[in-house]
Coordinates of C-alpha atoms in Angstrom, one line a residue:
X1 CA -18.7 -34.4 13.1
X2 CA -17.6 -31.5 15.2
X3 CA -19.3 -28.2 14.3
X4 CA -16.2 -26.3 15.3
X5 CA -14.5 -27.9 12.2
X6 CA -17.6 -27.5 10.0
X7 CA -18.6 -24.4 8.0
X8 CA -21.9 -23.3 9.6
X9 CA -22.8 -19.7 9.0
X10 CA -26.3 -18.6 9.9
X11 CA -27.7 -15.1 9.9
X12 CA -30.6 -13.4 11.8
X13 CA -31.5 -11.0 9.0
X14 CA -34.1 -11.9 6.4
X15 CA -32.8 -11.1 2.9
X16 CA -34.7 -8.3 1.2
X17 CA -35.0 -10.0 -2.2
X18 CA -36.3 -13.3 -0.8
X19 CA -40.0 -13.8 -1.1
X20 CA -40.8 -17.5 -0.3
X21 CA -40.2 -18.9 3.2
X22 CA -37.9 -21.6 1.8
X23 CA -35.7 -18.9 0.1
X24 CA -35.5 -16.9 3.2
X25 CA -34.7 -19.8 5.5
X26 CA -32.2 -21.4 3.2
X27 CA -30.3 -18.1 3.1
X28 CA -30.6 -17.5 6.8
X29 CA -29.5 -21.1 7.6
X30 CA -26.5 -20.6 5.2
X31 CA -27.6 -23.5 3.0
X32 CA -27.2 -21.6 -0.2
X33 CA -25.5 -18.4 -1.4
X34 CA -26.3 -16.5 -4.5
X35 CA -23.6 -16.3 -7.2
X36 CA -25.7 -14.7 -9.9
X37 CA -29.3 -14.5 -11.0
X38 CA -30.7 -18.0 -10.7
X39 CA -27.3 -19.5 -9.8
X40 CA -26.6 -20.7 -6.3
X41 CA -23.6 -22.2 -4.4
X42 CA -24.7 -25.0 -2.1
X43 CA -22.8 -24.7 1.2
X44 CA -21.6 -27.8 3.1
X45 CA -24.8 -27.6 5.2
X46 CA -27.1 -27.4 2.2
X47 CA -25.1 -30.1 0.4
X48 CA -25.7 -32.5 3.2
X49 CA -29.4 -32.2 2.8
X50 CA -29.2 -32.3 -1.0
X51 CA -27.1 -35.5 -0.8
X52 CA -29.6 -37.2 1.5
X53 CA -32.4 -36.5 -1.0
X54 CA -30.2 -37.7 -3.8
X55 CA -29.4 -41.0 -1.9
X56 CA -33.0 -41.9 -1.4
X57 CA -33.8 -41.1 -5.1
X58 CA -30.9 -43.4 -6.1
X59 CA -31.9 -46.2 -3.8
X60 CA -35.4 -46.3 -5.1
X61 CA -34.5 -46.0 -8.7
X62 CA -32.0 -48.9 -8.3
X63 CA -34.7 -50.9 -6.4
X64 CA -37.1 -50.3 -9.4
X65 CA -34.6 -51.8 -11.8
X66 CA -33.3 -48.6 -13.4
X67 CA -29.6 -48.5 -14.4
X68 CA -27.5 -45.3 -13.8
X69 CA -25.4 -43.6 -16.4
X70 CA -24.1 -40.1 -17.0
X71 CA -24.7 -38.1 -20.1
X72 CA -22.9 -34.9 -21.2
X73 CA -24.4 -31.6 -20.0
X74 CA -23.2 -30.0 -23.2
X75 CA -25.0 -31.3 -26.3
X76 CA -24.5 -30.6 -30.0
X77 CA -27.0 -28.5 -32.0
X78 CA -27.3 -31.2 -34.7
X79 CA -28.9 -33.7 -32.2
X80 CA -31.5 -31.2 -31.2
X81 CA -32.2 -30.3 -34.8
X82 CA -33.1 -33.9 -35.5
X83 CA -36.0 -33.6 -33.1
X84 CA -36.9 -30.1 -34.1
X85 CA -36.4 -28.7 -30.6
X86 CA -33.4 -26.5 -31.3
X87 CA -35.9 -23.7 -32.2
X88 CA -39.0 -25.1 -30.6
X89 CA -37.7 -25.3 -27.0
X90 CA -37.4 -21.5 -27.0
X91 CA -35.3 -19.1 -25.1
X92 CA -34.9 -21.4 -22.1
X93 CA -32.4 -23.3 -24.2
X94 CA -28.9 -21.9 -23.4
X95 CA -27.0 -22.0 -26.7
X96 CA -23.2 -21.7 -26.8
X97 CA -20.3 -21.9 -29.4
X98 CA -16.9 -23.5 -29.0
X99 CA -13.7 -22.2 -30.5
X100 CA -14.5 -23.8 -33.8
X101 CA -17.8 -22.0 -33.9
X102 CA -19.7 -25.2 -33.5
X103 CA -23.0 -24.7 -31.7
X104 CA -24.1 -26.6 -28.6
X105 CA -26.6 -26.2 -25.8
X106 CA -26.4 -26.7 -22.0
X107 CA -28.8 -29.6 -21.4
X108 CA -32.2 -28.6 -20.0
X109 CA -33.4 -32.2 -20.4
X110 CA -31.8 -35.2 -22.1
X111 CA -34.3 -36.9 -24.4
X112 CA -32.1 -36.3 -27.4
X113 CA -28.9 -37.4 -25.8
X114 CA -30.3 -40.6 -24.3
X115 CA -32.1 -41.6 -27.5
X116 CA -28.8 -41.1 -29.4
X117 CA -27.1 -43.4 -26.8
X118 CA -29.9 -46.0 -27.2
X119 CA -29.8 -46.0 -31.0
X120 CA -26.1 -46.8 -30.8
X121 CA -26.3 -49.3 -27.9
X122 CA -29.6 -51.2 -28.4
X123 CA -30.1 -53.4 -31.4
X124 CA -32.3 -56.2 -30.4
X125 CA -35.7 -56.6 -28.6
X126 CA -33.8 -59.0 -26.2
X127 CA -32.2 -55.9 -24.7
X128 CA -35.6 -54.4 -23.8
X129 CA -37.1 -53.1 -21.7
X130 CA -34.4 -51.0 -20.1
X131 CA -34.5 -47.8 -18.0
X132 CA -31.5 -45.5 -17.8
X133 CA -31.2 -42.8 -15.2
X134 CA -28.8 -40.1 -14.1
X135 CA -28.6 -37.4 -11.4
X136 CA -27.2 -34.4 -13.1
X137 CA -27.1 -30.6 -13.2
X138 CA -29.5 -29.0 -15.7
X139 CA -29.8 -25.4 -17.0
X140 CA -32.9 -23.6 -18.2
X141 CA -32.6 -19.9 -19.0
X142 CA -35.7 -18.8 -17.0
X143 CA -36.9 -15.4 -18.0
X144 CA -37.4 -14.4 -14.4
X145 CA -35.5 -16.6 -12.0
X146 CA -37.0 -16.3 -8.5
X147 CA -37.8 -18.0 -5.2
X148 CA -34.2 -19.2 -4.7
X149 CA -33.7 -22.8 -5.8
X150 CA -37.4 -23.2 -6.4
X151 CA -37.1 -21.6 -9.8
X152 CA -33.4 -21.4 -10.4
X153 CA -31.7 -21.5 -13.8
X154 CA -29.3 -24.2 -12.7
X155 CA -30.7 -27.1 -10.8
X156 CA -30.1 -30.8 -9.9
X157 CA -32.4 -33.2 -11.5
X158 CA -32.9 -37.0 -11.6
X159 CA -34.0 -37.8 -15.2
X160 CA -34.7 -41.4 -16.4
X161 CA -35.6 -42.7 -19.8
X162 CA -37.0 -46.1 -20.6
X163 CA -37.1 -48.0 -23.9
X164 CA -39.6 -50.6 -25.0
X165 CA -40.7 -52.8 -27.9
X166 CA -44.4 -52.2 -27.3
X167 CA -46.9 -50.0 -25.5
X168 CA -47.8 -52.7 -22.9
X169 CA -44.2 -52.8 -21.7
X170 CA -44.1 -48.9 -21.6
X171 CA -47.3 -48.8 -19.5
X172 CA -45.9 -51.4 -17.1
X173 CA -42.7 -49.3 -16.6
X174 CA -44.7 -46.1 -16.3
X175 CA -46.6 -47.7 -13.4
X176 CA -43.3 -49.0 -12.0
X177 CA -41.9 -45.5 -11.9
X178 CA -45.1 -44.1 -10.4
X179 CA -44.7 -46.6 -7.6
X180 CA -41.0 -45.8 -7.2
X181 CA -41.8 -42.1 -7.0
X182 CA -44.5 -42.8 -4.3
X183 CA -41.9 -44.6 -2.3
X184 CA -39.3 -41.8 -2.7
X185 CA -41.6 -39.0 -1.5
X186 CA -43.0 -41.2 1.3
X187 CA -39.5 -42.0 2.5
X188 CA -38.6 -38.3 2.4
X189 CA -41.5 -37.6 4.8
X190 CA -43.4 -35.3 2.5
X191 CA -47.2 -34.8 2.1
X192 CA -47.7 -35.1 -1.6
X193 CA -50.2 -35.9 -4.4
X194 CA -49.9 -37.5 -7.8
X195 CA -52.1 -35.7 -10.3
X196 CA -52.9 -36.1 -14.0
X197 CA -51.1 -33.4 -16.0
X198 CA -50.5 -31.9 -19.4
X199 CA -47.3 -33.1 -21.1
X200 CA -46.2 -29.6 -22.1
X201 CA -42.9 -29.1 -24.1
X202 CA -41.7 -32.7 -23.4
X203 CA -44.7 -34.1 -25.3
X204 CA -46.1 -37.6 -25.0
X205 CA -49.3 -39.6 -24.6
X206 CA -49.8 -39.6 -20.9
X207 CA -48.2 -37.8 -17.9
X208 CA -48.6 -37.5 -14.2
X209 CA -47.1 -34.9 -11.8
X210 CA -46.1 -35.4 -8.2
X211 CA -46.7 -32.3 -6.0
X212 CA -45.7 -31.4 -2.5
X213 CA -48.7 -29.9 -0.9
X214 CA -47.9 -26.3 0.3
X215 CA -49.9 -23.1 0.5
X216 CA -47.2 -21.3 -1.4
X217 CA -47.3 -23.7 -4.4
X218 CA -47.5 -22.2 -7.9
X219 CA -49.8 -25.0 -9.2
X220 CA -53.5 -25.4 -8.4
X221 CA -54.3 -29.1 -7.8
X222 CA -57.8 -30.4 -8.3
X223 CA -59.0 -33.5 -6.4
X224 CA -62.3 -35.2 -5.9
X225 CA -64.0 -36.0 -2.6
X226 CA -65.6 -39.1 -4.3
X227 CA -62.4 -41.0 -5.3
X228 CA -58.6 -40.7 -5.6
X229 CA -59.0 -38.6 -8.8
X230 CA -56.5 -35.7 -8.8
X231 CA -55.2 -33.5 -11.6
X232 CA -53.3 -30.3 -12.3
X233 CA -55.8 -27.5 -13.0
X234 CA -54.5 -27.5 -16.6
X235 CA -55.8 -31.0 -17.1
X236 CA -58.7 -31.3 -14.6
X237 CA -62.1 -32.2 -16.0
X238 CA -65.5 -31.7 -14.3
X239 CA -68.5 -33.9 -14.8
X240 CA -70.6 -33.4 -17.9
X241 CA -73.2 -30.6 -17.6
X242 CA -76.9 -31.4 -17.2
X243 CA -78.9 -31.6 -20.5
X244 CA -79.9 -28.3 -22.0
X245 CA -83.3 -26.9 -21.0
X246 CA -85.8 -25.7 -23.5
X247 CA -85.9 -22.1 -24.6
X248 CA -88.3 -20.0 -22.6
X249 CA -87.3 -16.4 -23.4
X250 CA -87.5 -14.2 -26.4
X251 CA -84.4 -12.7 -28.0
X252 CA -84.0 -9.1 -26.8
X253 CA -81.4 -6.4 -26.9
X254 CA -80.3 -4.9 -23.6
X255 CA -78.6 -1.5 -23.2
X256 CA -75.3 -1.9 -21.3
X257 CA -73.7 1.5 -21.8
X258 CA -70.7 1.0 -19.5
X259 CA -71.0 -2.7 -18.6
X260 CA -68.2 -4.6 -20.3
X261 CA -67.7 -7.5 -18.0
X262 CA -70.0 -10.4 -17.4
X263 CA -70.1 -9.5 -13.7
X264 CA -71.3 -6.0 -14.4
X265 CA -73.8 -7.1 -17.0
X266 CA -75.2 -9.7 -14.6
X267 CA -75.5 -7.1 -11.8
X268 CA -77.2 -4.6 -14.2
X269 CA -79.8 -7.2 -15.3
X270 CA -80.2 -8.7 -11.9
X271 CA -79.4 -12.2 -13.0
X272 CA -76.9 -14.9 -11.9
X273 CA -73.4 -14.6 -13.4
X274 CA -73.7 -18.2 -14.7
X275 CA -76.4 -17.1 -17.1
X276 CA -73.9 -14.9 -19.0
X277 CA -71.4 -16.0 -21.6
X278 CA -67.8 -14.7 -22.0
X279 CA -66.4 -14.4 -25.5
X280 CA -62.6 -14.7 -26.0
X281 CA -61.4 -13.8 -29.5
X282 CA -58.3 -15.7 -30.8
X283 CA -56.4 -16.1 -34.1
X284 CA -55.0 -19.4 -35.3
X285 CA -51.6 -19.8 -36.9
X286 CA -53.4 -19.7 -40.3
X287 CA -55.0 -16.3 -39.2
X288 CA -58.5 -17.7 -38.9
X289 CA -60.7 -15.9 -36.4
X290 CA -62.1 -18.1 -33.6
X291 CA -64.5 -17.1 -30.8
X292 CA -64.1 -19.2 -27.7
X293 CA -67.1 -19.2 -25.4
X294 CA -67.1 -20.0 -21.6
X295 CA -69.7 -19.3 -19.0
X296 CA -69.4 -15.9 -17.3
X297 CA -68.3 -17.4 -14.0
X298 CA -65.6 -19.5 -15.7
X299 CA -62.2 -18.8 -17.3
X300 CA -60.7 -20.2 -20.5
X301 CA -58.0 -22.9 -19.9
X302 CA -55.3 -22.0 -22.3
X303 CA -53.8 -25.5 -22.3
X304 CA -57.2 -27.1 -23.1
X305 CA -58.0 -24.5 -25.8
X306 CA -54.6 -25.2 -27.5
X307 CA -55.6 -28.9 -27.8
X308 CA -58.7 -28.0 -29.9
X309 CA -58.1 -28.9 -33.6
X310 CA -56.3 -26.1 -35.4
X311 CA -55.6 -24.0 -32.2
X312 CA -52.3 -25.5 -31.2
X313 CA -50.5 -22.2 -31.8
X314 CA -53.3 -19.7 -31.3
X315 CA -52.8 -16.1 -30.1
X316 CA -55.1 -13.4 -28.8
X317 CA -56.9 -11.4 -31.5
X318 CA -56.0 -7.7 -31.8
X319 CA -58.7 -5.0 -31.6
X320 CA -58.3 -4.4 -35.3
X321 CA -59.0 -8.1 -36.0
X322 CA -61.9 -8.1 -33.6
X323 CA -63.4 -5.0 -35.3
X324 CA -62.8 -6.6 -38.8
X325 CA -64.6 -9.8 -37.9
X326 CA -67.2 -8.8 -35.4
X327 CA -67.6 -5.0 -36.0
X328 CA -67.3 -4.3 -32.3
X329 CA -64.8 -3.6 -29.6
X330 CA -63.9 -5.8 -26.6
X331 CA -66.5 -5.8 -23.8
X332 CA -69.4 -6.3 -26.1
X333 CA -68.4 -9.4 -28.2
X334 CA -70.6 -12.3 -29.0
X335 CA -71.3 -15.0 -31.6
X336 CA -74.5 -13.4 -33.0
X337 CA -74.4 -11.4 -36.3
X338 CA -70.6 -11.3 -36.9
X339 CA -69.4 -9.1 -39.7
X340 CA -67.5 -12.0 -41.3
X341 CA -67.9 -15.8 -41.0
X342 CA -66.2 -17.0 -37.8
X343 CA -65.5 -20.2 -36.1
X344 CA -67.2 -20.7 -32.7
X345 CA -65.9 -23.1 -30.1
X346 CA -68.2 -23.4 -27.0
X347 CA -67.3 -25.0 -23.7
X348 CA -69.4 -27.9 -22.8
X349 CA -71.2 -25.9 -20.1
X350 CA -72.0 -23.1 -22.6
X351 CA -73.3 -25.7 -25.1
X352 CA -75.7 -26.9 -22.4
X353 CA -77.1 -23.3 -21.7
X354 CA -80.4 -21.9 -22.6
X355 CA -81.7 -18.3 -22.4
X356 CA -78.2 -16.9 -22.0
X357 CA -76.7 -13.4 -22.4
X358 CA -73.9 -12.5 -24.9
X359 CA -72.4 -9.4 -26.2
X360 CA -74.3 -7.8 -29.1
X361 CA -71.2 -7.0 -31.2
X362 CA -72.3 -3.4 -30.8
X363 CA -70.9 -0.9 -28.3
X364 CA -73.1 -0.4 -25.3
X365 CA -75.4 -3.4 -25.9
X366 CA -75.8 -7.1 -25.0
X367 CA -78.4 -9.6 -26.1
X368 CA -80.4 -11.7 -23.7
X369 CA -82.6 -14.8 -24.3
X370 CA -80.1 -16.4 -26.7
X371 CA -80.6 -20.1 -27.5
X372 CA -78.7 -22.6 -29.6
X373 CA -80.5 -24.0 -32.5
X374 CA -83.0 -21.2 -32.6
X375 CA -80.8 -18.1 -32.6
X376 CA -77.4 -19.7 -33.2
X377 CA -76.4 -22.8 -35.0
X378 CA -75.3 -25.7 -32.8
X379 CA -71.7 -24.9 -31.8
X380 CA -68.5 -26.9 -32.0
X381 CA -68.1 -28.2 -28.4
X382 CA -65.0 -28.8 -26.4
X383 CA -63.9 -28.8 -22.7
X384 CA -62.0 -25.5 -22.7
X385 CA -62.5 -24.1 -19.2
X386 CA -60.7 -24.3 -15.8
X387 CA -62.6 -26.3 -13.3
X388 CA -63.5 -24.4 -10.1
X389 CA -63.9 -25.5 -6.5
X390 CA -67.4 -27.0 -6.0
X391 CA -67.7 -28.4 -9.5
X392 CA -69.2 -31.9 -9.6
X393 CA -66.7 -34.6 -10.4
X394 CA -67.2 -37.4 -12.8
X395 CA -67.2 -39.8 -9.9
X396 CA -70.1 -38.0 -8.3
X397 CA -67.9 -36.3 -5.7
X398 CA -67.1 -32.6 -5.3
X399 CA -64.0 -31.0 -6.8
X400 CA -61.7 -29.2 -4.4
X401 CA -58.5 -27.2 -5.1
X402 CA -55.2 -27.1 -3.1
X403 CA -51.8 -25.6 -3.9
X404 CA -48.8 -27.7 -4.8
X405 CA -45.2 -27.5 -5.8
X406 CA -44.3 -29.8 -8.6
X407 CA -41.3 -32.0 -7.7
X408 CA -41.7 -35.0 -10.1
X409 CA -43.1 -35.8 -13.5
X410 CA -43.6 -39.0 -15.4
X411 CA -44.4 -39.2 -19.1
X412 CA -45.3 -41.8 -21.6
X413 CA -43.4 -40.3 -24.5
X414 CA -44.4 -43.0 -27.1
X415 CA -42.3 -42.9 -30.2
X416 CA -41.9 -39.2 -30.7
X417 CA -38.2 -39.0 -30.1
X418 CA -37.3 -42.5 -31.3
X419 CA -38.9 -41.8 -34.6
X420 CA -37.2 -38.5 -35.0
X421 CA -33.8 -40.0 -34.2
X422 CA -34.5 -43.3 -36.0
X423 CA -33.9 -45.4 -32.8
X424 CA -34.9 -48.9 -33.8
X425 CA -34.2 -52.5 -32.7
X426 CA -34.9 -55.8 -34.4
X427 CA -38.1 -57.5 -33.2
X428 CA -38.8 -61.2 -32.9
X429 CA -39.3 -61.4 -36.6
X430 CA -36.0 -59.7 -37.4
X431 CA -37.8 -56.5 -38.6
X432 CA -36.8 -53.0 -37.5
X433 CA -39.1 -51.6 -34.8
X434 CA -39.1 -48.1 -33.5
X435 CA -38.8 -48.2 -29.7
X436 CA -41.4 -46.7 -27.4
X437 CA -40.1 -44.4 -24.7
X438 CA -40.9 -43.2 -21.2
X439 CA -39.4 -40.2 -19.4
X440 CA -39.3 -39.8 -15.6
X441 CA -38.0 -36.6 -13.8
X442 CA -37.5 -35.5 -10.2
X443 CA -36.3 -32.1 -9.2
X444 CA -33.8 -33.1 -6.5
X445 CA -32.8 -29.5 -5.6
X446 CA -36.4 -28.3 -5.7
X447 CA -37.4 -31.0 -3.3
X448 CA -35.2 -29.3 -0.6
X449 CA -37.1 -26.0 -1.0
X450 CA -40.5 -27.7 -1.3
X451 CA -39.9 -29.6 2.0
X452 CA -39.1 -26.3 3.7
X453 CA -42.3 -24.7 2.3
X454 CA -44.2 -27.6 3.9
X455 CA -42.3 -27.9 7.1
X456 CA -41.3 -24.7 9.0
X457 CA -42.3 -22.6 11.9
X458 CA -41.4 -19.2 13.3
X459 CA -38.0 -20.4 14.5
X460 CA -36.9 -22.0 11.2
X461 CA -36.9 -25.2 9.3
X462 CA -38.6 -28.4 10.6
X463 CA -37.0 -31.1 8.5
X464 CA -38.5 -34.5 8.0
X465 CA -36.1 -36.9 9.6
X466 CA -34.8 -38.4 6.4
X467 CA -33.7 -35.0 5.0
X468 CA -32.2 -33.3 8.0
X469 CA -28.4 -32.5 7.8
X470 CA -28.0 -34.4 11.0
X471 CA -30.6 -36.5 12.9
X472 CA -29.3 -35.3 16.2
X473 CA -26.8 -32.7 17.5
X474 CA -25.2 -32.9 20.9
X475 CA -24.9 -29.4 22.3
X476 CA -22.1 -28.9 24.8
X477 CA -22.5 -26.1 27.5
X478 CA -19.2 -25.9 29.2
X479 CA -18.2 -22.3 30.2
X480 CA -15.8 -23.6 32.8
X481 CA -14.1 -26.0 30.4
X482 CA -14.9 -28.9 32.6
X483 CA -13.2 -32.0 31.2
X484 CA -16.0 -34.2 32.4
X485 CA -18.5 -32.3 30.3
X486 CA -16.4 -32.6 27.2
X487 CA -15.8 -36.3 27.8
X488 CA -19.5 -37.0 28.3
X489 CA -20.4 -35.1 25.2
X490 CA -17.9 -36.9 23.1
X491 CA -18.9 -40.3 24.5
X492 CA -22.6 -39.5 23.8
X493 CA -21.7 -38.6 20.2
X494 CA -19.8 -41.8 19.7
X495 CA -22.7 -43.8 21.2
X496 CA -25.2 -42.2 18.9
X497 CA -23.0 -42.8 15.9
X498 CA -22.5 -46.4 16.9
X499 CA -26.3 -46.8 17.0
X500 CA -26.4 -45.7 13.4
X501 CA -27.6 -42.2 14.1
X502 CA -26.2 -39.4 12.0
X503 CA -25.1 -37.0 14.8
X504 CA -22.8 -34.1 15.3
X505 CA -21.3 -32.3 18.3
X506 CA -21.7 -28.5 18.7
X507 CA -18.5 -27.6 20.3
X508 CA -18.3 -24.1 18.9
X509 CA -18.4 -22.5 22.4
X510 CA -21.5 -20.4 21.7
X511 CA -23.9 -19.2 24.4
X512 CA -26.9 -21.6 24.9
X513 CA -29.4 -19.1 23.4
X514 CA -27.4 -18.6 20.1
X515 CA -26.6 -22.3 19.9
X516 CA -30.2 -23.5 20.4
X517 CA -31.4 -20.8 17.9
X518 CA -29.0 -22.2 15.3
X519 CA -30.3 -25.8 15.8
X520 CA -33.9 -24.7 15.4
X521 CA -33.1 -22.5 12.4
X522 CA -31.3 -25.4 10.5
X523 CA -34.0 -27.8 11.6
X524 CA -32.2 -30.5 13.6
X525 CA -34.8 -33.1 14.7
X526 CA -33.2 -34.0 18.0
X527 CA -31.2 -31.7 20.3
X528 CA -29.3 -33.1 23.3
X529 CA -27.6 -30.8 25.8
X530 CA -24.7 -31.9 27.9
X531 CA -24.0 -29.7 30.9
X532 CA -22.3 -29.8 34.3
X533 CA -25.7 -29.6 36.0
X534 CA -27.1 -32.4 33.9
X535 CA -24.2 -34.7 34.6
X536 CA -24.6 -34.1 38.3
X537 CA -28.2 -35.3 38.0
X538 CA -27.3 -38.2 35.7
X539 CA -29.5 -36.8 32.8
X540 CA -29.3 -34.9 29.5
X541 CA -31.6 -32.2 28.4
X542 CA -33.5 -33.5 25.3
X543 CA -35.8 -31.6 23.0
X544 CA -37.4 -32.7 19.7
X545 CA -37.6 -30.0 17.1
X546 CA -41.4 -30.3 17.0
X547 CA -41.8 -30.2 20.8
X548 CA -42.6 -27.0 22.7
X549 CA -40.6 -28.0 25.9
X550 CA -37.4 -29.8 26.7
X551 CA -37.2 -32.7 29.1
X552 CA -34.5 -34.3 31.2
X553 CA -33.8 -37.9 30.2
X554 CA -31.2 -40.5 30.7
X555 CA -29.1 -41.8 27.8
X556 CA -31.3 -44.9 27.2
X557 CA -34.5 -42.9 27.0
X558 CA -32.9 -40.5 24.6
X559 CA -31.8 -43.3 22.3
X560 CA -35.3 -44.7 22.3
X561 CA -36.7 -41.2 21.5
X562 CA -34.4 -40.8 18.5
X563 CA -34.9 -44.4 17.3
X564 CA -38.4 -43.8 17.2

C-alpha cells in the first residue's frame, strides 16, 4: 500500500465539539467524519481499524462454534408487538413507515428477528444447541448522541443468539461465549474486566458485561481485593452488615432549622454521617407511597430499588404527595409518625442500625436515638444502595472502584422471547418444548474508541498491534529523488509484506516532521525511515510507537523487532 494512493487526511486542530480523547483523535486522524448528529462516515483509515476488530471477532466466534447469518435491519412492527417491545423499548426505537403505511423499525437489537427465524427453521431437539451470529449496523435514537462513535446513534455490532432445549445447555453456551469474549479482548490487546451486570431492557436471568478499563469510562466497576469478584456498580453487592447493636439512647427531638441534608445534620449534631438515615420518597405504578431508607453516607441504587417487589416502575414522589403522606417537606422526612400509612423499605445497612437519626416529618426538626422494634416496627429489608470504595466484600476483601467502557455483554435470556413468539421444538418424547435462549453482543465500532481511550499519549493514538491500520510504515525521505532510496524503500516494503507484516509505504513527499507526526497521530506501531544517509551507513532508522527515541538498525534487526 502506497500512501500517495491512499486517502489519509489528518488535521492539527482539535474539534470544538469533541469532548473525549477518542473523539478528538479519531477526527484529527481522519478516521471518521460527522454526517449528522450521532452519524459518522468511516474513512478508509478508520475502516481498516474497524475491519481488523471485526476479523478477530469473527475468527473467535467461528472458533467457538457459532454460525454466521445476516438478518434484516428493517423489521416489521408486528414482530415487536408479539414481544411487547414496540412500546416498551421507548424512544430509542426508530419507527418508520413504507409507501403502504406499514410500520417498521430500524433494528436496535435482533431478539425478535432471530427468534422468528428460529421458530421457522428449528423443529427438533436434534438441531440444538445452535448459536447464530451476525456483524451488522444497528440504530438507537439516543436522546443525546455524544462522544463520537462511543455513543453514536448508528453503530456496528456483533450480536449472537443461541437456542437450547434446557438450562444446562444454555449455561454451557453462556460460559463458552464468556471464554470467546475473553479471547477476543485479549487478542485485541486491551486491558479489560468481565463484571456481573443488570440485564436492563434486554431482560434475562443472568448477564455479564465486558469493560475496557479507562479513566473516561461512563460505568463504575466494582472489584474485590479478595477474589476475582467484579460487578457493575448497578449490580455490585457488599458483605452483610454486622448484627444490630442494642438501643442505648432515648428518643429525642433535635432542632435543625436550616439543616436539610444528612451531612448538615451530622455536622450540627457532631456525629458521624453514617449514624444518619436518608429518606427517599417514591410512588409505585399503583400510586402507593414508599419510603426508601439508606444510610446518610450512601445513595439509593435505582436499579436495585426497581427490583424490590412492586417497585418495578416507581417514580419519585411529588412535594404534594410527600405532604399528603408525611405532613412535611423534603429535607425533614422520616419513617416516624407519618400522616398516612406508608410502606418502608430499608437498606440492609439501615436495618442493622441502632440509635440513628431521621427526619421528624416536621419542618426544622430531626429525631435522634431512633431504634427498630422499639420506636419503629421492623422494616422490610432489601439491598437498595450503591456500594462505595472501601466496603467489605463478601469474600472478605475490600471493594474498590474503577472506571470502564462497556464493549460486550452476554445474557442468559431464558424463555422470555421464545415464549412470546411461540418458538418451540419437539423434545425426545415428541412433545413441544419452548427453547431457552442466550444473547451475546459486542460493540465493534465502540471497541475502536475504547481502545483509543485506553491507549494514547500527547502525540496521538497508540494502537495495540492487532488493531493498528498498518503494523509498520516505511517512511521515505528523498528530497533529491535518489532512485536508490526509492528502490530500497520499495524493496523493504516488499520484504515486510512477504514476512506477513501488514505494511505501507509513505511516499507522499512530506517533510520528515509532518510525516512522522502523522505516523504518531494515527498510531502506527513501527516506523522505519529510508534515507540517503541511512543507505550509506547500511542501516534504517527504526522507532517503535511506544519508544522515546529512534535507533539505527539493519534490516534483519528491524524484522526481529516487528516480529516480536
